[in-house]
Every structure is written in structure tokens, then in C-alpha cells.
Amino acid sequence: MLVLEGLGESIPLDFTPKSVHNYLMKMEKELDDYDKDRILHLPLIQDSSKYQALKFLSLIYLFAARARPEFIPFVSCRIVELTLHHGICQYSVAGFAALGTIMISVKGDVEA
């Protein structure tokens, strides 16, 4: 987590099911402004510290999937947020895939 802090990012270590739900709903609301074409045409990320943050978050996602799955909603949302605000890269895929899976399982809505 110190690496993330050095890159200006963080992941909450203390959270509740309610805080996870609230974070997911915030992300869903932000994504309402984006359709598939807008996401596909996001610019490439230019900020090297944000690129490194995305790279590190994608690694955390891989480890969280096995060791700490409760971190996946926060990690995937942060990957998507950084991508929407700073541009897309190869590490963005993990966040969009995980967030889509989470939204389908939470809402049962493929369009979410």
C-alpha cells in the first residue's frame, strides 16, 4: 500500500458492506455519463504516475482475487475511475472486467 501512497493513491483498509455498496453506486452513477463508444475512444494515459498506479492496482487485483476478495470492488472501481479521468491503458481492462462482473452479480443487470 505504500507504493500506492507514493503514487498519490490509496485503498481503504477498513470498510463495511454498506461502504462497498455506496462506492459501487457512486461508480455506477459516474459511468452513466459514458456509453460504450465514449469508453472505447478514451485517450491513452499520459501521466506516468497514474499509469504506474494503474499497473500496481491491476497487480493488487490479481492477488486480491485469491487472498483478499473483499478488496476487489475498491480496486476495480479505482482502476475505472483513474481510466475515465486520466486515460486508458492495458491495465484498465482488469478494472472494467471486474467492475462489470460485480455489477452483474449485485444488480443482476447485464446493462449496468
Tab-separated table of C-alpha atoms in Angstrom:
chain	number	residue	atom	x	y	z
A	1	MET	CA	0.000	0.000	0.000
A	2	LEU	CA	2.998	2.291	0.485
A	3	VAL	CA	3.704	2.115	-3.241
A	4	LEU	CA	0.176	3.342	-3.957
A	5	GLU	CA	0.518	6.153	-1.443
A	6	GLY	CA	3.745	7.201	-3.134
A	7	LEU	CA	1.775	7.433	-6.383
A	8	GLY	CA	-0.934	9.542	-4.735
A	9	GLU	CA	-3.451	6.698	-4.443
A	10	SER	CA	-4.917	4.652	-1.632
A	11	ILE	CA	-7.356	1.853	-0.962
A	12	PRO	CA	-9.454	1.890	2.199
A	13	LEU	CA	-8.403	-0.833	4.604
A	14	ASP	CA	-11.481	-0.562	6.816
A	15	PHE	CA	-14.823	-0.923	5.092
A	16	THR	CA	-18.266	-2.333	5.613
A	17	PRO	CA	-20.763	-3.914	3.214
A	18	LYS	CA	-22.575	-0.552	3.231
A	19	SER	CA	-19.434	1.381	2.263
A	20	VAL	CA	-18.747	-1.124	-0.540
A	21	HIS	CA	-22.326	-0.708	-1.780
A	22	ASN	CA	-22.065	3.100	-1.625
A	23	TYR	CA	-18.780	3.061	-3.540
A	24	LEU	CA	-20.256	0.820	-6.237
A	25	MET	CA	-23.323	3.053	-6.578
A	26	LYS	CA	-21.079	6.129	-6.873
A	27	MET	CA	-19.145	4.391	-9.635
A	28	GLU	CA	-22.339	3.342	-11.407
A	29	LYS	CA	-23.568	6.943	-11.340
A	30	GLU	CA	-20.277	8.184	-12.787
A	31	LEU	CA	-20.444	5.576	-15.551
A	32	ASP	CA	-23.931	6.790	-16.520
A	33	ASP	CA	-22.143	9.586	-18.410
A	34	TYR	CA	-20.237	7.064	-20.549
A	35	ASP	CA	-21.505	4.859	-23.319
A	36	LYS	CA	-19.503	2.070	-24.967
A	37	ASP	CA	-18.186	4.316	-27.755
A	38	ARG	CA	-17.021	7.012	-25.346
A	39	ILE	CA	-15.113	4.439	-23.281
A	40	LEU	CA	-13.588	2.867	-26.398
A	41	HIS	CA	-12.375	6.287	-27.541
A	42	LEU	CA	-10.799	7.405	-24.277
A	43	PRO	CA	-7.364	8.889	-24.852
A	44	LEU	CA	-4.278	6.920	-23.922
A	45	ILE	CA	-2.999	7.723	-20.457
A	46	GLN	CA	-0.198	10.302	-20.452
A	47	ASP	CA	0.538	10.773	-16.733
A	48	SER	CA	3.296	8.314	-15.827
A	49	SER	CA	2.415	8.244	-12.117
A	50	LYS	CA	-1.218	7.390	-12.927
A	51	TYR	CA	-0.006	4.740	-15.368
A	52	GLN	CA	2.146	3.215	-12.629
A	53	ALA	CA	-0.799	3.407	-10.209
A	54	LEU	CA	-2.968	1.511	-12.703
A	55	LYS	CA	-0.238	-1.069	-13.164
A	56	PHE	CA	0.097	-1.579	-9.418
A	57	LEU	CA	-3.688	-1.654	-8.870
A	58	SER	CA	-4.020	-4.351	-11.525
A	59	LEU	CA	-1.429	-6.422	-9.648
A	60	ILE	CA	-3.320	-5.892	-6.395
A	61	TYR	CA	-6.464	-7.049	-8.184
A	62	LEU	CA	-4.768	-10.313	-9.197
A	63	PHE	CA	-3.584	-11.010	-5.661
A	64	ALA	CA	-6.866	-9.891	-4.085
A	65	ALA	CA	-8.789	-12.351	-6.229
A	66	ARG	CA	-7.074	-15.172	-4.354
A	67	ALA	CA	-6.153	-13.732	-0.975
A	68	ARG	CA	-8.437	-10.771	-0.161
A	69	PRO	CA	-11.504	-10.743	-2.432
A	70	GLU	CA	-13.123	-8.051	-0.302
A	71	PHE	CA	-10.676	-5.561	-1.868
A	72	ILE	CA	-11.830	-6.253	-5.425
A	73	PRO	CA	-14.706	-3.721	-5.514
A	74	PHE	CA	-12.471	-0.880	-4.368
A	75	VAL	CA	-9.566	-1.841	-6.602
A	76	SER	CA	-11.734	-2.282	-9.687
A	77	CYS	CA	-13.593	0.982	-9.093
A	78	ARG	CA	-10.345	2.878	-8.636
A	79	ILE	CA	-8.916	1.404	-11.840
A	80	VAL	CA	-12.026	2.503	-13.724
A	81	GLU	CA	-12.011	5.973	-12.116
A	82	LEU	CA	-8.375	6.562	-12.999
A	83	THR	CA	-9.016	5.365	-16.540
A	84	LEU	CA	-12.015	7.661	-17.024
A	85	HIS	CA	-10.167	10.691	-15.643
A	86	HIS	CA	-6.648	10.133	-16.975
A	87	GLY	CA	-6.875	7.823	-19.996
A	88	ILE	CA	-6.863	4.174	-20.907
A	89	CYS	CA	-4.039	1.630	-20.946
A	90	GLN	CA	-3.610	-2.145	-20.912
A	91	TYR	CA	-4.160	-2.197	-17.140
A	92	SER	CA	-7.629	-0.654	-17.464
A	93	VAL	CA	-9.075	-3.952	-18.688
A	94	ALA	CA	-8.892	-5.644	-15.277
A	95	GLY	CA	-10.909	-2.866	-13.659
A	96	PHE	CA	-13.647	-2.821	-16.280
A	97	ALA	CA	-13.929	-6.624	-16.309
A	98	ALA	CA	-14.079	-6.910	-12.522
A	99	LEU	CA	-16.481	-3.995	-12.146
A	100	GLY	CA	-18.784	-5.445	-14.797
A	101	THR	CA	-18.802	-8.807	-13.052
A	102	ILE	CA	-19.509	-7.172	-9.696
A	103	MET	CA	-22.336	-5.039	-11.086
A	104	ILE	CA	-23.953	-8.061	-12.721
A	105	SER	CA	-23.736	-10.076	-9.503
A	106	VAL	CA	-25.005	-7.216	-7.325
A	107	LYS	CA	-27.714	-5.884	-9.598
A	108	GLY	CA	-28.392	-8.851	-11.860
A	109	ASP	CA	-28.396	-6.359	-14.721
A	110	VAL	CA	-26.185	-7.017	-17.732
A	111	GLU	CA	-26.599	-3.394	-18.879
A	112	ALA	CA	-25.337	-1.986	-15.554
